[in-house]
Amino acid sequence: MIELNATLFAQILNFLILVAILRAVAYKPIMRILKAREDKIAESLNKADADAQKAEATLKGYQEQLAGARVKAQNIVDKAEKRAREDREASVLETRQEIEQMKKAAQAEIERERERAVEQMKSEVVALSIAAAGKIIAKNIDASESEKLIGEFIEKLDKNKIGDLPC
Amino acid sequence: MHEIGVREVVQVAGFSFNLETLYMTWIAMAIVILIAFLATRSLKLVPTGWQNAIEMVVTALNEQLDANMGKRGPMFAPLIITLFLFLLVSNWLGLIPLMSSPTNDLNTTLALALMIVVMLHVLGLYYRGWKYIKHFFEPIFPFVVINIIDEIAKPITLAFRLFGNILAGEILIIILLMLVPIWMPIPSVIWLAFSIFIGGVQAFIFTMLSMAYLAGAIHKDDE
């Protein structure tokens, strides 16, 4: 039942052949693909790291730019506000001056009008007085006395008053 | 009826060969090669299906070899993988009706065991030289007897463990079929399942022990 013979050597040979075949057919391709994948993964990881770093740098750059832009915009807004304020103040001042001028002009006009009215009144009063005097003279007073009366009447007229009325 | 242990022997050029063992060995080899070919036929960088399993096995074995043998480990990976696959297929081959395991012949198991042992001594001498011979006489000179018994026991235990397990499994299958009527197949089925388990375990044990022996012979001088 247990007998050893040349089969033993044949089996060693068979097995060694099998090892050689398997090594060529299966083991080497598997190791090659494993190595390839390992390389690929390492490469991918490196690339991912590099990408992440690059992205971070880019983000930082953008953030800096953004901060810069914000400061710039604030400056511009500040400047614009300042200028607007100045403009407004200037225009207010100008308007005020204009109003002042207009007021002055109006006052001058009023003054002028009043003077003219006074002049007119004076002449009318003279004419009226003369007419009144004429009527009185015609009744009972001689010429010399009437002239004296008229002169007194006119003297009583103040420069700024007509009769007793304020002007 | 299958006659246990009786083998057809042919004489070729003065040498006798067990024909059945050789045929079964070739069948097992063909199956192993077919499996390896199918498994590695379309390897892709992104693994799918079978490739995952194959890669997992190969990677796990390589890690074992690395841990046990150090930097020379990967060199033995094809040998160890082939050993395991061949033994597994061989052990299971005998469970198919009309087939028998190549490993139910002591010639096969002793051949593999002797090959491993010769290999480890040659490699030990090659890598460690004088120190390898010296380690047989350690810790003191009289231990040479125990050490040599140990070395001789290695191939014998390896060979007989596998041979005995597989032959016993096949014998019991045949006996069970004789003893139990055909309408009561449960014992046979249970024993068949157990034999599948035994086949896997024995293949694993043989491979692991071979690896450990090889590692012991070549690893120590790395320290």
Short mmCIF file of C-alpha atoms in Angstrom, two decimals:
data_model
loop_
_atom_site.label_atom_id
_atom_site.label_comp_id
_atom_site.label_asym_id
_atom_site.label_seq_id
_atom_site.Cartn_x
_atom_site.Cartn_y
_atom_site.Cartn_z
CA MET A 1 0.00 0.00 0.00
CA ILE A 2 2.81 2.39 0.79
CA GLU A 3 5.51 1.93 -1.74
CA LEU A 4 7.95 4.49 -2.90
CA ASN A 5 9.18 4.42 -6.45
CA ALA A 6 10.23 6.73 -9.25
CA THR A 7 6.85 8.47 -9.06
CA LEU A 8 8.39 10.56 -6.29
CA PHE A 9 10.88 12.16 -8.66
CA ALA A 10 8.27 12.57 -11.31
CA GLN A 11 6.12 14.44 -8.80
CA ILE A 12 8.97 16.79 -7.87
CA LEU A 13 9.50 17.50 -11.55
CA ASN A 14 5.76 18.02 -12.09
CA PHE A 15 5.56 20.43 -9.23
CA LEU A 16 8.57 22.46 -10.32
CA ILE A 17 7.09 22.71 -13.82
CA LEU A 18 3.83 23.88 -12.28
CA VAL A 19 5.68 26.51 -10.25
CA ALA A 20 7.42 27.79 -13.35
CA ILE A 21 4.19 27.93 -15.36
CA LEU A 22 2.22 29.65 -12.62
CA ARG A 23 4.98 32.14 -12.07
CA ALA A 24 4.94 33.11 -15.72
CA VAL A 25 1.19 32.93 -16.28
CA ALA A 26 -0.24 34.32 -13.07
CA TYR A 27 2.19 35.60 -10.50
CA LYS A 28 4.15 38.04 -12.60
CA PRO A 29 1.11 39.71 -14.21
CA ILE A 30 -0.52 40.06 -10.80
CA MET A 31 2.57 41.60 -9.26
CA ARG A 32 2.94 43.87 -12.27
CA ILE A 33 -0.62 45.10 -11.98
CA LEU A 34 -0.25 45.54 -8.21
CA LYS A 35 2.90 47.56 -8.70
CA ALA A 36 1.27 49.60 -11.43
CA ARG A 37 -1.69 50.36 -9.18
CA GLU A 38 0.58 51.24 -6.29
CA ASP A 39 2.48 53.67 -8.51
CA LYS A 40 -0.75 55.10 -9.83
CA ILE A 41 -2.16 55.62 -6.35
CA ALA A 42 1.04 57.22 -5.09
CA GLU A 43 1.10 59.47 -8.12
CA SER A 44 -2.56 60.38 -7.65
CA LEU A 45 -2.02 61.17 -3.99
CA ASN A 46 0.96 63.36 -4.79
CA LYS A 47 -1.01 65.10 -7.46
CA ALA A 48 -3.94 65.60 -5.12
CA ASP A 49 -1.64 67.10 -2.51
CA ALA A 50 -0.09 69.42 -5.04
CA ASP A 51 -3.53 70.40 -6.31
CA ALA A 52 -4.73 71.12 -2.81
CA GLN A 53 -1.73 73.29 -2.13
CA LYS A 54 -2.23 75.14 -5.37
CA ALA A 55 -5.89 75.65 -4.61
CA GLU A 56 -5.07 76.98 -1.19
CA ALA A 57 -2.55 79.38 -2.62
CA THR A 58 -5.07 80.55 -5.19
CA LEU A 59 -7.71 80.99 -2.52
CA LYS A 60 -5.31 83.02 -0.41
CA GLY A 61 -4.50 85.20 -3.41
CA TYR A 62 -8.18 85.75 -4.08
CA GLN A 63 -8.86 86.59 -0.48
CA GLU A 64 -6.05 89.12 -0.49
CA GLN A 65 -7.35 90.63 -3.68
CA LEU A 66 -10.83 90.77 -2.24
CA ALA A 67 -9.64 92.51 0.91
CA GLY A 68 -7.68 94.97 -1.22
CA ALA A 69 -10.68 95.61 -3.40
CA ARG A 70 -12.87 96.17 -0.38
CA VAL A 71 -10.49 98.78 1.04
CA LYS A 72 -10.29 100.47 -2.33
CA ALA A 73 -14.07 100.54 -2.66
CA GLN A 74 -14.40 102.00 0.83
CA ASN A 75 -11.92 104.70 -0.11
CA ILE A 76 -13.84 105.52 -3.24
CA VAL A 77 -17.12 105.69 -1.37
CA ASP A 78 -15.58 107.88 1.32
CA LYS A 79 -14.14 110.22 -1.26
CA ALA A 80 -17.43 110.43 -3.11
CA GLU A 81 -19.31 111.17 0.07
CA LYS A 82 -16.86 113.89 1.01
CA ARG A 83 -17.13 115.49 -2.38
CA ALA A 84 -20.91 115.32 -2.31
CA ARG A 85 -20.94 116.98 1.08
CA GLU A 86 -18.66 119.73 -0.14
CA ASP A 87 -20.77 120.23 -3.23
CA ARG A 88 -23.91 120.49 -1.14
CA GLU A 89 -22.37 122.99 1.22
CA ALA A 90 -21.12 125.05 -1.67
CA SER A 91 -24.50 125.06 -3.34
CA VAL A 92 -26.23 125.97 -0.10
CA LEU A 93 -23.85 128.88 0.35
CA GLU A 94 -24.41 130.05 -3.18
CA THR A 95 -28.16 129.86 -2.79
CA ARG A 96 -27.96 131.82 0.38
CA GLN A 97 -25.93 134.51 -1.34
CA GLU A 98 -28.40 134.62 -4.17
CA ILE A 99 -31.27 135.02 -1.74
CA GLU A 100 -29.36 137.79 0.01
CA GLN A 101 -28.81 139.55 -3.29
CA MET A 102 -32.40 139.21 -4.31
CA LYS A 103 -33.48 140.59 -0.97
CA LYS A 104 -31.21 143.57 -1.38
CA ALA A 105 -32.45 144.21 -4.86
CA ALA A 106 -36.04 144.01 -3.67
CA GLN A 107 -35.37 146.45 -0.85
CA ALA A 108 -33.70 148.87 -3.22
CA GLU A 109 -36.72 148.61 -5.49
CA ILE A 110 -39.07 149.24 -2.62
CA GLU A 111 -37.03 152.31 -1.57
CA ARG A 112 -37.10 153.64 -5.05
CA GLU A 113 -40.83 153.14 -5.38
CA ARG A 114 -41.47 154.90 -2.08
CA GLU A 115 -39.38 157.92 -3.08
CA ARG A 116 -41.21 158.17 -6.30
CA ALA A 117 -44.53 157.98 -4.50
CA VAL A 118 -43.45 160.72 -2.06
CA GLU A 119 -42.41 162.95 -4.91
CA GLN A 120 -45.71 162.39 -6.63
CA MET A 121 -47.64 163.07 -3.45
CA LYS A 122 -45.72 166.25 -2.81
CA SER A 123 -46.55 167.64 -6.20
CA GLU A 124 -50.19 166.64 -5.85
CA VAL A 125 -50.39 168.25 -2.39
CA VAL A 126 -48.86 171.45 -3.81
CA ALA A 127 -51.44 171.51 -6.55
CA LEU A 128 -54.25 170.82 -4.09
CA SER A 129 -52.97 173.50 -1.72
CA ILE A 130 -52.77 175.99 -4.51
CA ALA A 131 -56.30 175.18 -5.55
CA ALA A 132 -57.50 175.49 -1.95
CA ALA A 133 -55.58 178.68 -1.51
CA GLY A 134 -57.02 180.01 -4.74
CA LYS A 135 -60.54 179.40 -3.44
CA ILE A 136 -59.82 181.03 -0.05
CA ILE A 137 -58.16 184.04 -1.72
CA ALA A 138 -61.04 184.50 -4.01
CA LYS A 139 -63.30 184.75 -0.99
CA ASN A 140 -61.69 187.07 1.63
CA ILE A 141 -57.93 187.29 1.81
CA ASP A 142 -55.65 189.44 -0.21
CA ALA A 143 -52.76 188.16 -2.18
CA SER A 144 -49.96 188.88 0.30
CA GLU A 145 -51.71 187.17 3.20
CA SER A 146 -52.54 184.11 1.13
CA GLU A 147 -48.97 183.62 0.07
CA LYS A 148 -47.90 183.68 3.72
CA LEU A 149 -50.51 181.03 4.52
CA ILE A 150 -49.36 178.75 1.74
CA GLY A 151 -45.77 179.07 2.79
CA GLU A 152 -46.63 178.05 6.34
CA PHE A 153 -48.66 175.13 5.08
CA ILE A 154 -45.83 173.75 3.03
CA GLU A 155 -43.31 174.29 5.81
CA LYS A 156 -45.44 172.05 8.00
CA LEU A 157 -45.05 169.14 5.55
CA ASP A 158 -42.26 167.06 6.82
CA LYS A 159 -39.91 165.44 4.49
CA ASN A 160 -41.12 162.01 5.37
CA LYS A 161 -44.63 162.78 6.37
CA ILE A 162 -47.64 163.88 4.40
CA GLY A 163 -49.85 165.69 6.80
CA ASP A 164 -49.86 163.61 10.01
CA LEU A 165 -49.77 160.21 8.24
CA PRO A 166 -46.66 158.09 8.52
CA CYS A 167 -45.30 157.10 5.28
CA MET B 1 -15.44 -1.32 -6.90
CA HIS B 2 -12.56 1.00 -6.16
CA GLU B 3 -9.70 -0.93 -4.61
CA ILE B 4 -7.94 1.07 -2.00
CA GLY B 5 -4.18 1.31 -2.13
CA VAL B 6 -3.77 -0.99 -5.09
CA ARG B 7 -2.10 0.94 -7.85
CA GLU B 8 -1.42 0.26 -11.42
CA VAL B 9 2.33 0.37 -11.87
CA VAL B 10 4.11 0.76 -15.17
CA GLN B 11 7.78 0.23 -15.86
CA VAL B 12 9.53 2.85 -17.97
CA ALA B 13 13.27 2.51 -18.58
CA GLY B 14 13.72 0.46 -15.46
CA PHE B 15 11.77 2.88 -13.27
CA SER B 16 8.32 2.13 -11.94
CA PHE B 17 5.62 4.81 -11.96
CA ASN B 18 2.18 4.91 -10.40
CA LEU B 19 0.04 5.70 -13.38
CA GLU B 20 -3.08 6.87 -11.57
CA THR B 21 -1.12 9.27 -9.38
CA LEU B 22 0.59 10.74 -12.41
CA TYR B 23 -2.67 11.17 -14.31
CA MET B 24 -4.36 12.79 -11.35
CA THR B 25 -1.36 15.05 -10.82
CA TRP B 26 -1.56 16.21 -14.39
CA ILE B 27 -5.27 16.83 -14.08
CA ALA B 28 -4.69 18.81 -10.90
CA MET B 29 -1.94 20.79 -12.61
CA ALA B 30 -4.19 21.50 -15.55
CA ILE B 31 -6.94 22.73 -13.22
CA VAL B 32 -4.50 24.94 -11.31
CA ILE B 33 -3.13 26.41 -14.51
CA LEU B 34 -6.65 26.94 -15.84
CA ILE B 35 -7.68 28.72 -12.64
CA ALA B 36 -4.57 30.88 -12.69
CA PHE B 37 -5.06 31.65 -16.36
CA LEU B 38 -8.74 32.53 -15.98
CA ALA B 39 -8.07 34.58 -12.88
CA THR B 40 -5.32 36.64 -14.46
CA ARG B 41 -6.62 36.73 -18.01
CA SER B 42 -7.91 40.28 -17.95
CA LEU B 43 -6.15 42.14 -15.18
CA LYS B 44 -7.13 45.75 -14.92
CA LEU B 45 -5.84 48.69 -12.95
CA VAL B 46 -9.26 49.03 -11.40
CA PRO B 47 -10.00 45.56 -10.06
CA THR B 48 -13.40 43.93 -10.42
CA GLY B 49 -14.91 40.65 -9.32
CA TRP B 50 -12.45 37.78 -9.40
CA GLN B 51 -9.45 40.02 -9.60
CA ASN B 52 -10.25 41.41 -6.16
CA ALA B 53 -10.24 37.94 -4.61
CA ILE B 54 -7.08 36.83 -6.39
CA GLU B 55 -5.26 40.01 -5.46
CA MET B 56 -6.41 39.73 -1.88
CA VAL B 57 -5.00 36.20 -1.63
CA VAL B 58 -1.72 37.13 -3.29
CA THR B 59 -1.32 40.26 -1.18
CA ALA B 60 -2.10 38.41 2.06
CA LEU B 61 0.42 35.70 1.18
CA ASN B 62 3.06 38.24 0.30
CA GLU B 63 2.54 39.96 3.61
CA GLN B 64 2.93 36.65 5.42
CA LEU B 65 6.12 35.93 3.51
CA ASP B 66 7.41 39.39 4.23
CA ALA B 67 6.76 39.00 7.93
CA ASN B 68 8.27 35.50 8.11
CA MET B 69 11.18 35.68 5.70
CA GLY B 70 12.19 39.29 5.54
CA LYS B 71 13.47 40.76 2.34
CA ARG B 72 13.99 37.39 0.64
CA GLY B 73 10.34 36.50 1.10
CA PRO B 74 8.92 37.67 -2.23
CA MET B 75 11.29 35.32 -4.04
CA PHE B 76 9.37 32.36 -2.63
CA ALA B 77 5.91 33.75 -3.24
CA PRO B 78 5.31 31.84 -6.52
CA LEU B 79 6.47 28.61 -4.88
CA ILE B 80 4.24 29.03 -1.85
CA ILE B 81 1.22 30.11 -3.86
CA THR B 82 1.65 27.23 -6.27
CA LEU B 83 2.08 24.81 -3.39
CA PHE B 84 -1.16 25.93 -1.79
CA LEU B 85 -3.18 25.93 -5.00
CA PHE B 86 -1.84 22.57 -6.10
CA LEU B 87 -2.49 20.92 -2.74
CA LEU B 88 -5.98 22.40 -2.50
CA VAL B 89 -6.97 21.23 -5.96
CA SER B 90 -5.31 17.85 -5.38
CA ASN B 91 -7.08 17.29 -2.06
CA TRP B 92 -10.46 18.18 -3.50
CA LEU B 93 -9.93 16.19 -6.67
CA GLY B 94 -10.30 12.94 -4.75
CA LEU B 95 -13.77 13.91 -3.58
CA ILE B 96 -15.07 13.74 -7.15
CA PRO B 97 -16.34 10.25 -7.96
CA LEU B 98 -13.98 8.16 -10.10
CA MET B 99 -11.13 10.54 -9.30
CA SER B 100 -8.48 10.19 -6.65
CA SER B 101 -6.22 12.73 -5.02
CA PRO B 102 -2.61 12.81 -6.12
CA THR B 103 -1.97 13.44 -2.45
CA ASN B 104 -3.33 10.05 -1.43
CA ASP B 105 -0.06 8.64 -2.72
CA LEU B 106 2.88 8.92 -0.36
CA ASN B 107 5.11 9.47 -3.39
CA THR B 108 3.49 12.83 -3.99
CA THR B 109 3.48 14.14 -0.44
CA LEU B 110 6.98 12.90 0.31
CA ALA B 111 8.18 14.38 -2.97
CA LEU B 112 6.88 17.80 -1.99
CA ALA B 113 8.14 17.52 1.58
CA LEU B 114 11.59 16.37 0.49
CA MET B 115 11.74 19.12 -2.07
CA ILE B 116 10.98 21.71 0.60
CA VAL B 117 13.50 20.25 3.06
CA VAL B 118 16.29 19.92 0.50
CA MET B 119 15.54 23.44 -0.61
CA LEU B 120 15.73 24.85 2.89
CA HIS B 121 19.04 23.14 3.63
CA VAL B 122 20.53 24.29 0.34
CA LEU B 123 19.28 27.83 0.84
CA GLY B 124 20.42 27.83 4.46
CA LEU B 125 23.91 26.78 3.42
CA TYR B 126 23.94 29.25 0.57
CA TYR B 127 22.81 32.25 2.60
CA ARG B 128 24.46 31.54 5.94
CA GLY B 129 27.38 29.25 5.11
CA TRP B 130 29.39 28.03 8.04
CA LYS B 131 26.97 29.48 10.56
CA TYR B 132 24.22 27.24 9.15
CA ILE B 133 26.26 24.08 9.85
CA LYS B 134 27.22 25.43 13.25
CA HIS B 135 23.63 25.94 14.31
CA PHE B 136 23.11 22.14 14.32
CA PHE B 137 25.58 21.91 17.19
CA GLU B 138 23.94 24.52 19.33
CA PRO B 139 23.53 25.23 22.18
CA ILE B 140 26.09 22.51 23.03
CA PHE B 141 27.65 19.75 20.96
CA PRO B 142 25.51 16.74 22.08
CA PHE B 143 22.39 18.52 20.81
CA VAL B 144 23.44 17.52 17.29
CA VAL B 145 21.48 14.30 17.78
CA ILE B 146 18.25 16.08 18.65
CA ASN B 147 18.75 18.62 15.88
CA ILE B 148 19.29 15.93 13.26
CA ILE B 149 16.22 14.01 14.44
CA ASP B 150 14.33 17.29 14.15
CA GLU B 151 15.53 17.82 10.60
CA ILE B 152 14.67 14.27 9.59
CA ALA B 153 11.26 14.53 11.23
CA LYS B 154 10.37 17.59 9.20
CA PRO B 155 9.79 15.91 5.81
CA ILE B 156 8.35 12.79 7.37
CA THR B 157 5.74 14.65 9.41
CA LEU B 158 4.91 16.92 6.51
CA ALA B 159 4.46 14.02 4.12
CA PHE B 160 2.59 11.63 6.39
CA ARG B 161 0.23 14.23 7.84
CA LEU B 162 -1.07 15.16 4.41
CA PHE B 163 -1.01 11.62 3.04
CA GLY B 164 -2.80 10.17 6.04
CA ASN B 165 -5.52 12.79 6.17
CA ILE B 166 -6.36 12.60 2.50
CA LEU B 167 -6.16 8.82 2.18
CA ALA B 168 -8.27 8.36 5.31
CA GLY B 169 -10.87 10.75 3.97
CA GLU B 170 -11.16 8.89 0.68
CA ILE B 171 -11.22 5.49 2.34
CA LEU B 172 -13.99 6.57 4.66
CA ILE B 173 -16.07 7.94 1.79
CA ILE B 174 -15.85 4.60 0.02
CA ILE B 175 -16.59 2.68 3.21
CA LEU B 176 -19.55 4.88 4.05
CA LEU B 177 -20.98 4.27 0.59
CA MET B 178 -20.65 0.55 1.18
CA LEU B 179 -22.08 0.56 4.68
CA VAL B 180 -24.98 2.95 4.33
CA PRO B 181 -27.78 2.16 1.90
CA ILE B 182 -28.11 4.55 -1.01
CA TRP B 183 -31.42 6.03 0.22
CA MET B 184 -29.68 7.27 3.35
CA PRO B 185 -27.03 9.60 1.97
CA ILE B 186 -26.76 11.94 4.97
CA PRO B 187 -23.63 10.39 6.57
CA SER B 188 -21.83 10.37 3.26
CA VAL B 189 -22.77 13.96 2.54
CA ILE B 190 -21.65 15.06 5.98
CA TRP B 191 -18.36 13.25 5.59
CA LEU B 192 -17.92 14.71 2.11
CA ALA B 193 -18.38 18.21 3.49
CA PHE B 194 -15.95 17.43 6.27
CA SER B 195 -13.45 16.14 3.71
CA ILE B 196 -13.70 19.38 1.79
CA PHE B 197 -12.86 21.18 5.01
CA ILE B 198 -10.00 18.75 5.77
CA GLY B 199 -8.61 19.19 2.27
CA GLY B 200 -8.46 22.96 2.70
CA VAL B 201 -7.00 22.76 6.18
CA GLN B 202 -4.33 20.24 5.20
CA ALA B 203 -3.31 22.27 2.17
CA PHE B 204 -3.07 25.32 4.40
CA ILE B 205 -1.07 23.49 7.07
CA PHE B 206 1.38 22.02 4.59
CA THR B 207 1.91 25.41 2.97
CA MET B 208 2.28 27.27 6.25
CA LEU B 209 4.73 24.75 7.69
CA SER B 210 6.80 24.81 4.51
CA MET B 211 6.88 28.57 4.76
CA ALA B 212 7.87 28.47 8.40
CA TYR B 213 10.67 25.95 7.74
CA LEU B 214 12.00 27.98 4.84
CA ALA B 215 11.80 31.14 6.90
CA GLY B 216 13.67 29.50 9.76
CA ALA B 217 16.46 28.48 7.43
CA ILE B 218 17.07 31.78 5.69
CA HIS B 219 15.84 34.49 8.02
CA LYS B 220 18.00 34.28 11.12
CA ASP B 221 21.14 35.90 9.77
CA ASP B 222 19.25 39.05 8.98
CA GLU B 223 19.19 39.82 12.68
#
